[in-house]
CSV table of C-alpha atoms in Angstrom, one decimal:
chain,number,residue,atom,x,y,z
R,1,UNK,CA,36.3,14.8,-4.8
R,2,UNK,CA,38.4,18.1,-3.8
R,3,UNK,CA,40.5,17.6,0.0
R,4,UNK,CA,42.0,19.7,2.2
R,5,UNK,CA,42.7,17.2,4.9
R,6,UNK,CA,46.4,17.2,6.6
R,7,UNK,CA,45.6,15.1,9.5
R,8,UNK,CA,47.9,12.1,8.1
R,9,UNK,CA,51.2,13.6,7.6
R,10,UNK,CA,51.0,15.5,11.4
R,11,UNK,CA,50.2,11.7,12.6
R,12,UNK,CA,53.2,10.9,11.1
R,13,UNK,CA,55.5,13.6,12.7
R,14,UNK,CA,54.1,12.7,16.0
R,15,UNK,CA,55.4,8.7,15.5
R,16,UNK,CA,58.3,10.2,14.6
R,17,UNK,CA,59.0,12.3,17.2
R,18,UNK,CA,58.5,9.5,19.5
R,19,UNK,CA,61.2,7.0,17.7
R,20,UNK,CA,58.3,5.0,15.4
R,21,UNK,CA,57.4,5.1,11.8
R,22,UNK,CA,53.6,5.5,11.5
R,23,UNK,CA,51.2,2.4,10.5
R,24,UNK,CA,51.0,2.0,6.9
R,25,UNK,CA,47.4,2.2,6.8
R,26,UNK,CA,47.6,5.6,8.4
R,27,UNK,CA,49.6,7.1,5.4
R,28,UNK,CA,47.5,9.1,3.2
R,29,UNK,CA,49.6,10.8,0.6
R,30,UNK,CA,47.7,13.3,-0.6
R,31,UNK,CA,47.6,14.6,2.9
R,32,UNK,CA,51.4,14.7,2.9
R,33,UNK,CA,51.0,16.6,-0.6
R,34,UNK,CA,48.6,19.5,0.6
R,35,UNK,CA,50.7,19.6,4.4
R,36,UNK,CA,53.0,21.6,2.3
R,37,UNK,CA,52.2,25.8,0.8
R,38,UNK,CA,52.5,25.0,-3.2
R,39,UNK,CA,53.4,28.5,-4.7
R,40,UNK,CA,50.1,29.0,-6.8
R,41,UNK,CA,49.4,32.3,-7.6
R,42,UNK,CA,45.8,33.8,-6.6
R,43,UNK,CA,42.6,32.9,-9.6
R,44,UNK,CA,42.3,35.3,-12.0
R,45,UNK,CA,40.4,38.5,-11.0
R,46,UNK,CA,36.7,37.7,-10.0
R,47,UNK,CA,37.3,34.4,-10.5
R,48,UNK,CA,36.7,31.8,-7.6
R,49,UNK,CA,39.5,29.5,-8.6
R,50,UNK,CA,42.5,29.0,-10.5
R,51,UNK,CA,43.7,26.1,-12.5
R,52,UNK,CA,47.1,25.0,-12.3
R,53,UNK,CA,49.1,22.3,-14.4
R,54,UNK,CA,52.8,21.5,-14.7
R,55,UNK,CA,54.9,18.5,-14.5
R,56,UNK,CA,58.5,17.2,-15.6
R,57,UNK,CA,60.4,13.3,-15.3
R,58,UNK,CA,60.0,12.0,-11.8
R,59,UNK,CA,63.4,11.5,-10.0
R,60,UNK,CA,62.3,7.9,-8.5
R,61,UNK,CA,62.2,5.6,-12.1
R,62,UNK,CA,64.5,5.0,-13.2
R,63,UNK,CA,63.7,1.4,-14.7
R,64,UNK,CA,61.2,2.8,-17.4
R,65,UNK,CA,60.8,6.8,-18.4
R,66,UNK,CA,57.8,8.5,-16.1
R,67,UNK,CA,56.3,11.7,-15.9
R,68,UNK,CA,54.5,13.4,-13.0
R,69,UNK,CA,51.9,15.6,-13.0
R,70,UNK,CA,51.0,18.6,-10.8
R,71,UNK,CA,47.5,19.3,-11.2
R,72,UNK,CA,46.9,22.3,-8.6
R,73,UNK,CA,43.3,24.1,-7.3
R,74,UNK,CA,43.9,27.5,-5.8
R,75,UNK,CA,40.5,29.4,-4.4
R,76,UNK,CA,40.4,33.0,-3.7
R,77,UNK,CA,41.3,34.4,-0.7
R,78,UNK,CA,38.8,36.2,2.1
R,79,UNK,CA,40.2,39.2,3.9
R,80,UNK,CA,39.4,39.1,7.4
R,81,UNK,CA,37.2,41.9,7.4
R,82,UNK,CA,35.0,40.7,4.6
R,83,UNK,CA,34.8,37.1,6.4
R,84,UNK,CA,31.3,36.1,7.7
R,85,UNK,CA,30.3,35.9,11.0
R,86,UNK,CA,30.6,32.7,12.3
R,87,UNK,CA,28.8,30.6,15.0
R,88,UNK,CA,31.1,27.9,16.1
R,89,UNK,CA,30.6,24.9,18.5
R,90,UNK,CA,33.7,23.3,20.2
R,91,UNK,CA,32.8,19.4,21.1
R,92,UNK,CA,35.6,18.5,23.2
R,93,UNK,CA,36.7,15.2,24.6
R,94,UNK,CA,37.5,15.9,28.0
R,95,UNK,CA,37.3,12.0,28.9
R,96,UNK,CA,40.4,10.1,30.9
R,97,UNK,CA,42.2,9.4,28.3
R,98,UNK,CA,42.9,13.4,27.5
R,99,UNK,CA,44.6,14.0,31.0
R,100,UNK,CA,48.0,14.3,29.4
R,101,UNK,CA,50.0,18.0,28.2
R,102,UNK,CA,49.5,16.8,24.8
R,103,UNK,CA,46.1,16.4,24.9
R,104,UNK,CA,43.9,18.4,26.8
R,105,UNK,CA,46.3,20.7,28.1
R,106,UNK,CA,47.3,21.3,24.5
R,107,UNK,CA,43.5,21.5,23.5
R,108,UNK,CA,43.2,24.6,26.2
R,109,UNK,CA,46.2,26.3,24.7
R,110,UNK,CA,45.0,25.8,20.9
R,111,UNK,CA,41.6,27.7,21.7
R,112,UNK,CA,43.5,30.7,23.7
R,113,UNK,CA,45.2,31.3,20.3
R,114,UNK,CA,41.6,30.8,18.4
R,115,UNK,CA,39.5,33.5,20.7
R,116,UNK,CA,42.5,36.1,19.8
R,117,UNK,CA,41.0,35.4,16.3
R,118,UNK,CA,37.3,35.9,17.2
R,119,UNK,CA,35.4,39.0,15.3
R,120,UNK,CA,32.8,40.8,18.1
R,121,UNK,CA,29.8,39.2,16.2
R,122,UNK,CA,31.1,35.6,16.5
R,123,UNK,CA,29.9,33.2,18.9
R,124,UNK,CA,31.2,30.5,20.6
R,125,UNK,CA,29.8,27.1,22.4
R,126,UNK,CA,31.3,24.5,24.8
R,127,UNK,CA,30.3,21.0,25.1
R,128,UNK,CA,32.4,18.8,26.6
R,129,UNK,CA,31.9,15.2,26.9
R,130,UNK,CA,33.4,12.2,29.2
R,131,UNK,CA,30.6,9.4,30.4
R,132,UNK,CA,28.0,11.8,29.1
R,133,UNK,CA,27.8,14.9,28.0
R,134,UNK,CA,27.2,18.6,29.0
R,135,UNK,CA,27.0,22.8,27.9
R,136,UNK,CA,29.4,24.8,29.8
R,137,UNK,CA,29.5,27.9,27.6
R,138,UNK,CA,26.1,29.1,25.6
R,139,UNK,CA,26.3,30.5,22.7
R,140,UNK,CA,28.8,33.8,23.5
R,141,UNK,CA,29.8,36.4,21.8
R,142,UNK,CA,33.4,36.9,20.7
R,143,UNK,CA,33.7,40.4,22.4
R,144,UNK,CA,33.3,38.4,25.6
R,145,UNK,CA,36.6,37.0,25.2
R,146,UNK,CA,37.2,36.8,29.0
R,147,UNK,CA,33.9,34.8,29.3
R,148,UNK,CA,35.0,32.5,26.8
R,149,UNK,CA,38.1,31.8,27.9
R,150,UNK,CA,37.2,31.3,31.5
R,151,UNK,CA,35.3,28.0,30.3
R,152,UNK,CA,38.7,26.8,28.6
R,153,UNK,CA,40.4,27.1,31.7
R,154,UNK,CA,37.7,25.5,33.6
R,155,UNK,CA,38.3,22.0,31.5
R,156,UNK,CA,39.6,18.9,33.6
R,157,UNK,CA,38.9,15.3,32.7
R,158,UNK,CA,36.1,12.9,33.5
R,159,UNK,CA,35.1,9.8,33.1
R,160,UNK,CA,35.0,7.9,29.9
R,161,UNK,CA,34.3,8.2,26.0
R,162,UNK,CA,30.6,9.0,24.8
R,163,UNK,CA,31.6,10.8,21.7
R,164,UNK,CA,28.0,10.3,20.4
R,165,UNK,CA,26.5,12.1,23.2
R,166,UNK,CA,29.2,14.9,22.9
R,167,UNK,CA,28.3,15.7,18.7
R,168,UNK,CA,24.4,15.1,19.4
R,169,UNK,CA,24.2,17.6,22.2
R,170,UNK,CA,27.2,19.6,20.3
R,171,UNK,CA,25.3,19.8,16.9
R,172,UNK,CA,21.2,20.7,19.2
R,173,UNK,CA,23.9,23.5,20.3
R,174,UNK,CA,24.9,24.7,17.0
R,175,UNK,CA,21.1,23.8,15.4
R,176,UNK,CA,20.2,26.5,18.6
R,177,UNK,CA,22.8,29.3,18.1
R,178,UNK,CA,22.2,28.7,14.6
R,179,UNK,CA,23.3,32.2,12.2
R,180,UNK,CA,21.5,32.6,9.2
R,181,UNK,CA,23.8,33.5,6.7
R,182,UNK,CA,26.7,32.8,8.5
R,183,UNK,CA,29.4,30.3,9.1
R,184,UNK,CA,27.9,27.8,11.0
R,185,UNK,CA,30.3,25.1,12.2
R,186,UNK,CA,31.3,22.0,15.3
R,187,UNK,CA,34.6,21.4,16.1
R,188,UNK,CA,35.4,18.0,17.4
R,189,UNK,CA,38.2,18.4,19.6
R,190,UNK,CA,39.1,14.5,20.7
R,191,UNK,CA,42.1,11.6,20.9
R,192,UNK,CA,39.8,8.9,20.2
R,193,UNK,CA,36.7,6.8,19.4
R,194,UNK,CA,34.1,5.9,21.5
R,195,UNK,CA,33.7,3.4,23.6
R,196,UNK,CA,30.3,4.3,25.7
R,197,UNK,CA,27.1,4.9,24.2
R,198,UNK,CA,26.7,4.1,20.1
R,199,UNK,CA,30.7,3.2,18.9
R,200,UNK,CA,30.2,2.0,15.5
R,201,UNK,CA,31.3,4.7,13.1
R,202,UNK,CA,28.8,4.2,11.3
R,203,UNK,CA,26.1,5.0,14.0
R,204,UNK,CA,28.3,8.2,14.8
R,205,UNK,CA,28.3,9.0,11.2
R,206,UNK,CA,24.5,8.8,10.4
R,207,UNK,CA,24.3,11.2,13.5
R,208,UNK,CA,25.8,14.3,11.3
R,209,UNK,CA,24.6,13.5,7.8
R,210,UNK,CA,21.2,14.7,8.3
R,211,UNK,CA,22.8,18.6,9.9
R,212,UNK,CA,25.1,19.2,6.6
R,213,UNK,CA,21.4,19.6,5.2
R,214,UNK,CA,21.3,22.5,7.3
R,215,UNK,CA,24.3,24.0,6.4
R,216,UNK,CA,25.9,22.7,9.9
R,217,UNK,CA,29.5,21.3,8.8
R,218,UNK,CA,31.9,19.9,11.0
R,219,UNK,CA,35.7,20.1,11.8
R,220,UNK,CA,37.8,17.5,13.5
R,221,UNK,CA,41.4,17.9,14.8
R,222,UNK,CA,42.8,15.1,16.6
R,223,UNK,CA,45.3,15.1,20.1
R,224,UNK,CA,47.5,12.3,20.8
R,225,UNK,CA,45.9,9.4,18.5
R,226,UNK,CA,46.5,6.5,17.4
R,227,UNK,CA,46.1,4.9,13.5
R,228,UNK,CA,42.2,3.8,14.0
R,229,UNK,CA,41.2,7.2,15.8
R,230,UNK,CA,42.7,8.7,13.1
R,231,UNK,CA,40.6,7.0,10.1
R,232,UNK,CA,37.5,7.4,11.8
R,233,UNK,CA,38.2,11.7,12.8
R,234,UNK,CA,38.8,11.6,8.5
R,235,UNK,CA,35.4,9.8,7.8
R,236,UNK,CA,33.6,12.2,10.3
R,237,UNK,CA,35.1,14.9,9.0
R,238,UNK,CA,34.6,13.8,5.4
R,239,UNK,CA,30.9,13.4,6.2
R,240,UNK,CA,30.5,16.7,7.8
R,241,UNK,CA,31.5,18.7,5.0
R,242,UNK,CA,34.6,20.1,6.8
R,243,UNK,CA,38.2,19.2,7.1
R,244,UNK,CA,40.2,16.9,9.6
R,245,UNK,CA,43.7,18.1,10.9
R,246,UNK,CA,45.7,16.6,13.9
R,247,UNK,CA,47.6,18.8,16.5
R,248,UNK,CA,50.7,17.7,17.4
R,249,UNK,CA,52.5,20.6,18.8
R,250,UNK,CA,52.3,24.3,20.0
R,251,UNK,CA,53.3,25.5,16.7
R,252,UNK,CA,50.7,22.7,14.4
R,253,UNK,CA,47.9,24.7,16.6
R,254,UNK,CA,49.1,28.0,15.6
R,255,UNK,CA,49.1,27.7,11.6
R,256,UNK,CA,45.8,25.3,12.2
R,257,UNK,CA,44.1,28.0,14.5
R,258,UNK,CA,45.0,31.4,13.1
R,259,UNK,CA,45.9,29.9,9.6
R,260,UNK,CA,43.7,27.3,8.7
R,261,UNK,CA,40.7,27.6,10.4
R,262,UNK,CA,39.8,31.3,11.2
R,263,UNK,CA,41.1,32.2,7.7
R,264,UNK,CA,39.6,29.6,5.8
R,265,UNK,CA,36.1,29.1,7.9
R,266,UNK,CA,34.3,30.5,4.9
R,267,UNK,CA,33.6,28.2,2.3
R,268,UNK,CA,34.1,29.0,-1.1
R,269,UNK,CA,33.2,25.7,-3.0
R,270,UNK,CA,30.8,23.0,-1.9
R,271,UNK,CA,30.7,19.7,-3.7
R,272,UNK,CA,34.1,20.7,-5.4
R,273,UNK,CA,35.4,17.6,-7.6
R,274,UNK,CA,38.1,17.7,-10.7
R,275,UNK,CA,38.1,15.1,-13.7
R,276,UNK,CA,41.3,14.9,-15.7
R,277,UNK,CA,40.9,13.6,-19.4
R,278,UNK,CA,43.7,12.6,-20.6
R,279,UNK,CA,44.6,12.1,-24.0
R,280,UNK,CA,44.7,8.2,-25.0
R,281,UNK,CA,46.7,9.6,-28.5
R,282,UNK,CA,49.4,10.8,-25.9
R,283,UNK,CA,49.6,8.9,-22.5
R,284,UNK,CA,50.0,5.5,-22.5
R,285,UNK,CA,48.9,4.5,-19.2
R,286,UNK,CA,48.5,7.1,-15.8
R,287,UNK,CA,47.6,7.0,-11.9
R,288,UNK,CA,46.2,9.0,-10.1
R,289,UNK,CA,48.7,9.3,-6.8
R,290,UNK,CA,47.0,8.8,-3.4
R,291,UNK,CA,42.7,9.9,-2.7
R,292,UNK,CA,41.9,6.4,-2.7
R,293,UNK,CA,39.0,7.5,-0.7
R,294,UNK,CA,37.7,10.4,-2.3
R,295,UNK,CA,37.4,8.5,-6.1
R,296,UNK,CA,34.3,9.7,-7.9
R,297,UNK,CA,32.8,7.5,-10.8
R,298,UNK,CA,33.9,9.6,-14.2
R,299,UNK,CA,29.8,9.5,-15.4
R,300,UNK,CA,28.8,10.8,-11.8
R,301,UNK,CA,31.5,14.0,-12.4
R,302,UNK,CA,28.6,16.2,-13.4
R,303,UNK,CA,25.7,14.7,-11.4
R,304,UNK,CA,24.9,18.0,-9.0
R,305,UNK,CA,23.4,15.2,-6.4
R,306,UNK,CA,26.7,13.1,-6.3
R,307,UNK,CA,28.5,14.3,-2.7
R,308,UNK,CA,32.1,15.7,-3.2
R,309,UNK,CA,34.8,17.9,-1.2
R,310,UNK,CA,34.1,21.2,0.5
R,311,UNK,CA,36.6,23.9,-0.2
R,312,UNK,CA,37.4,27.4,2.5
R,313,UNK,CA,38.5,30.7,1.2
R,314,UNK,CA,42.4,30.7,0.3
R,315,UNK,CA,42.5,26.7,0.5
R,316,UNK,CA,44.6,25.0,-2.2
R,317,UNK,CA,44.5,21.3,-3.3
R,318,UNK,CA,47.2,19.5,-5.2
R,319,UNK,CA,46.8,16.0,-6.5
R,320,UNK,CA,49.7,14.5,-8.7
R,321,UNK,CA,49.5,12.1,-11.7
R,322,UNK,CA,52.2,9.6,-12.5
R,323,UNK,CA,51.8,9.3,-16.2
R,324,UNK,CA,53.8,7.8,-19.1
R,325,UNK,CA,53.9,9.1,-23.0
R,326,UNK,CA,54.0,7.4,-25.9
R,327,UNK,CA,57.6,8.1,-27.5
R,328,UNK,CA,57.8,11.0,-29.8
R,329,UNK,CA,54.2,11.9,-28.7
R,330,UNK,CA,53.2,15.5,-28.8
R,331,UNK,CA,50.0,17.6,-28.2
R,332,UNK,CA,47.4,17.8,-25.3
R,333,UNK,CA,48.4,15.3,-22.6
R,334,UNK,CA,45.0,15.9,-20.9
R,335,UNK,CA,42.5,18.9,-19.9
R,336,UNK,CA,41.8,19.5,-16.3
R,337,UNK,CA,37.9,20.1,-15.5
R,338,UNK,CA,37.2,21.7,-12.3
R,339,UNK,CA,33.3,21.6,-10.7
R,340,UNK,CA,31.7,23.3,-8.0
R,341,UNK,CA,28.8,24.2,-6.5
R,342,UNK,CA,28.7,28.6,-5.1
R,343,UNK,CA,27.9,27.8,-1.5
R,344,UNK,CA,25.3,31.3,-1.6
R,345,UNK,CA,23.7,31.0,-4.9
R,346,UNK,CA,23.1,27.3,-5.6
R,347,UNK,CA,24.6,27.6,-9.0
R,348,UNK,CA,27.3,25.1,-10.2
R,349,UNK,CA,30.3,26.2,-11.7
R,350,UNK,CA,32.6,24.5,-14.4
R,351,UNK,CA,36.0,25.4,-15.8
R,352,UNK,CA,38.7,23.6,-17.6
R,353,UNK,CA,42.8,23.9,-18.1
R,354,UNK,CA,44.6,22.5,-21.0
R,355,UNK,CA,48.1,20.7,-20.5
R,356,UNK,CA,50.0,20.1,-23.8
R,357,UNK,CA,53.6,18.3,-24.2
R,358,UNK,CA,55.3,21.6,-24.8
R,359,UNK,CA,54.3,22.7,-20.6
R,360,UNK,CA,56.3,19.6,-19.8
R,361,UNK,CA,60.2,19.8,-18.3
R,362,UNK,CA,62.5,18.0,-20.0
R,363,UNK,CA,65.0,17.6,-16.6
R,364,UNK,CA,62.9,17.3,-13.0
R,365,UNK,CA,65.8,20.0,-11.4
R,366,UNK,CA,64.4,22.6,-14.0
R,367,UNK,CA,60.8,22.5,-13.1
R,368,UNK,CA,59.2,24.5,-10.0
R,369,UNK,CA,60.7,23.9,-6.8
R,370,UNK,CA,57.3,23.4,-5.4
R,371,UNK,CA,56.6,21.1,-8.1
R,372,UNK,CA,59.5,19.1,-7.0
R,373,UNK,CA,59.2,19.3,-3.1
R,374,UNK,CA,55.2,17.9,-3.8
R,375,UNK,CA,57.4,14.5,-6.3
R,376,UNK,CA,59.4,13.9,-3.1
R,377,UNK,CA,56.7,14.2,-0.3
R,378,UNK,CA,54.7,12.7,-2.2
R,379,UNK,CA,57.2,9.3,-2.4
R,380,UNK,CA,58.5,9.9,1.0
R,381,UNK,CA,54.6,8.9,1.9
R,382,UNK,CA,54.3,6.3,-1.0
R,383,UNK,CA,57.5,4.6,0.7
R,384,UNK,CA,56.1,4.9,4.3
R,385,UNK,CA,52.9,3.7,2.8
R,386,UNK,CA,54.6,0.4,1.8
R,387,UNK,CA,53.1,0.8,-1.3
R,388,UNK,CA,53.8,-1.2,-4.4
R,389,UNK,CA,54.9,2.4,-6.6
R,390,UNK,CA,57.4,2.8,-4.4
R,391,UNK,CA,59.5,-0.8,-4.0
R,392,UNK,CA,62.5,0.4,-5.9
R,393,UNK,CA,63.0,3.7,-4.0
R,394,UNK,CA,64.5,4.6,-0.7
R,395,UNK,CA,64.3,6.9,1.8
R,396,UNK,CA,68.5,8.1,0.9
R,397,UNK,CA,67.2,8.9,-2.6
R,398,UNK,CA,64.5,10.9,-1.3
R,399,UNK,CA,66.8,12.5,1.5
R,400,UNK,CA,68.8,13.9,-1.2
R,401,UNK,CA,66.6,15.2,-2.9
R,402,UNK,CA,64.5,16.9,-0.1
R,403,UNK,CA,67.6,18.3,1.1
R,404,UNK,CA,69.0,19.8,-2.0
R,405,UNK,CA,65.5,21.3,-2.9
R,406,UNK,CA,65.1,22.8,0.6
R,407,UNK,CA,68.6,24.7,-0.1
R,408,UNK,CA,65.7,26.5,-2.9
R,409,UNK,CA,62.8,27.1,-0.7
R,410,UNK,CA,64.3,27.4,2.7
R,411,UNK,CA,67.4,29.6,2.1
């Protein structure tokens, strides 16, 4: 299943910048992977999506020959004045907890630099939530921009964490300012879980399936958390057919606010999932690197019931393959199969790429530089991870090689 989460690798920048490495369990590499722009070109014309295979020897095994493999998902891209209006609802944690710079005072800034964004026919909601939870903006349109951002300001902390009561009342607001044939999503803005009112994730998470029904979905961007906040903002966002970022800065809420979320609120792809058939004639053995959490059975790739990843307008994915070839093997190392359902017709939507030996580098410093910067995120990650891949590299050899491949993409 297709996802556009970053949330992980902005965790991880936030432990570093305080002197820590992040918990292992909090590393999610395919987060790192799609932090980072990839250099695909836009689909072909009228085309929703593009396809995008390359790959070359990874830099990191040197005990036994390995390839890796790029497998990239580009959508097409939404001008802004051909984007849908959109009818968003901002849940924010305005609990105890957020009385910090980073947190709520960060949160206010973030949604000055959103309502800049706003089209006239927009509309915004406020519910904030401490011990319980209350409206302090209806649903408003964006030409009121001083009306909106008069409730921003007016945020101070209270109290303590009833998240539950925050997205109940949060999604009854978006259910009631409701746009037909718009964009219709809740932003959770929080730092943590609850711990008044129902706490289990589980209880939290049956509260939003039933609204995705209803073409409700739900964003979640994290302030100041730590590694169990941060698994359950993924799972809520993962259930809400939306994405999960985490702010860590004045610049993160820039490319987040103007970047990720009023550019991409439209989505292009619903239930968007990729199979990769390799070639047994070809590859000897393969893994698929990081979205432990987003596996989808290989008989369930074409069941239109089976849940999978939502996808917004200009959004790229990139998931990479470590795979090895039988010597002297030639021909079609695998065929990339892509699956979607269009979000305003219903219909589902299948395409397919090819990737043969002769598409493969034969030295990792000749293939794209993108290619290469996603090979050495990706084991920077596997390394923080702890994971067992990644026991016989270290962070020097990745140094080197992030440094001399920024000299390509930086200069």
């Amino acid at each position: 299943a297709l996802d556009v989460d970053t949330g992980s690798y902005t965790v991880m920048r936030s432990y570093l910048k305080d002197g820590n490495l992040p918990p292992p369990d909090s590393v999610r590499v395919e987060e790192y992977v799609n932090y980072f722009e990839q250099g695909y070109p836009d689909p072909p014309a009228h085309q929703a999506f593009g396809i995008y295979v390359d790959g070359g020897p990874s830099p990191f095994t040197e005990t036994e020959r390995y390839d890796m493999v790029r497998v990239g998902i580009q959508g097409y891209d939404v001008s802004e004045e051909e984007r849908k209006d959109a009818a968003l609802t901002f849940v924010i944690d305005v609990s105890g907890s957020m009385d910090m710079d980073n947190r709520l005072g960060l949160v206010k800034r973030s949604l000055e630099i959103l309502v800049e964004q706003l089209h006239r026919n927009d509309t915004v909601s406020i519910v904030v939530y401490g011990t319980e939870a209350r409206v302090i903006l209806e649903p408003t349109p964006g030409s009121a921009k001083g009306e909106i951002l008069s409730a921003i300001y007016s945020l101070e902390p209270e109290g303590v964490t009833n998240a539950e009561a925050g997205l109940r009342l949060g999604y009854g607001m978006a259910t009631e300012g409701f746009m037909p044939g718009g964009i219709n999503r809740v932003i959770l803005c929080s730092d943590g879980v609850a711990n008044v009112g129902v706490t289990g994730p589980d209880e939290i998470l049956a509260e939003i399936n039933h609204y995705v029904d209803q073409g409700i979905t739900l964003t979640t961007i994290g302030f100041g958390m730590d590694n169990y906040n941060d698994t359950l903002m993924e799972q809520l966002a993962d259930n809400g057919d939306g994405f999960y970022a985490y702010v860590d800065d004045i610049g993160e809420a820039r490319k987040l606010f103007i970047d990720e979320i009023t550019g991409t609120l439209q989505t292009i792809a619903m239930n968007a999932k990729v199979q990769v058939d390799f070639n047994p004639q070809v590859v000897m053995r393969y893994r698929l690197v990081g979205f432990e959490n987003r596996a989808v059975a290989d008989d369930e790739f074409r069941d239109n019931n089976v849940d999978a990843g939502e996808i917004g307008a200009g959004h790229s994915v990139t998931a990479l393959y470590e795979i090895k070839l039988y010597p002297e093997a030639y021909g079609r190392i695998a065929t990339v199969f892509m699956r979607w359902e269009d979000p305003d017709t219903g219909q589902v939507v299948e395409i397919s790429q090819d990737l043969d030996t002769s598409h493969m580098a034969s030295d990792f410093r000749e293939t794209d530089p993108y290619f290469q910067r996603a090979v050495v995120v990706a084991e920077y990650a596997e390394i923080l991870k702890q994971s067992y891949w990644a026991e016989e590299s270290s962070m020097d050899d990745v140094y080197d090689e992030a440094r001399r491949i920024s000299e390509y993409l930086y200069r």
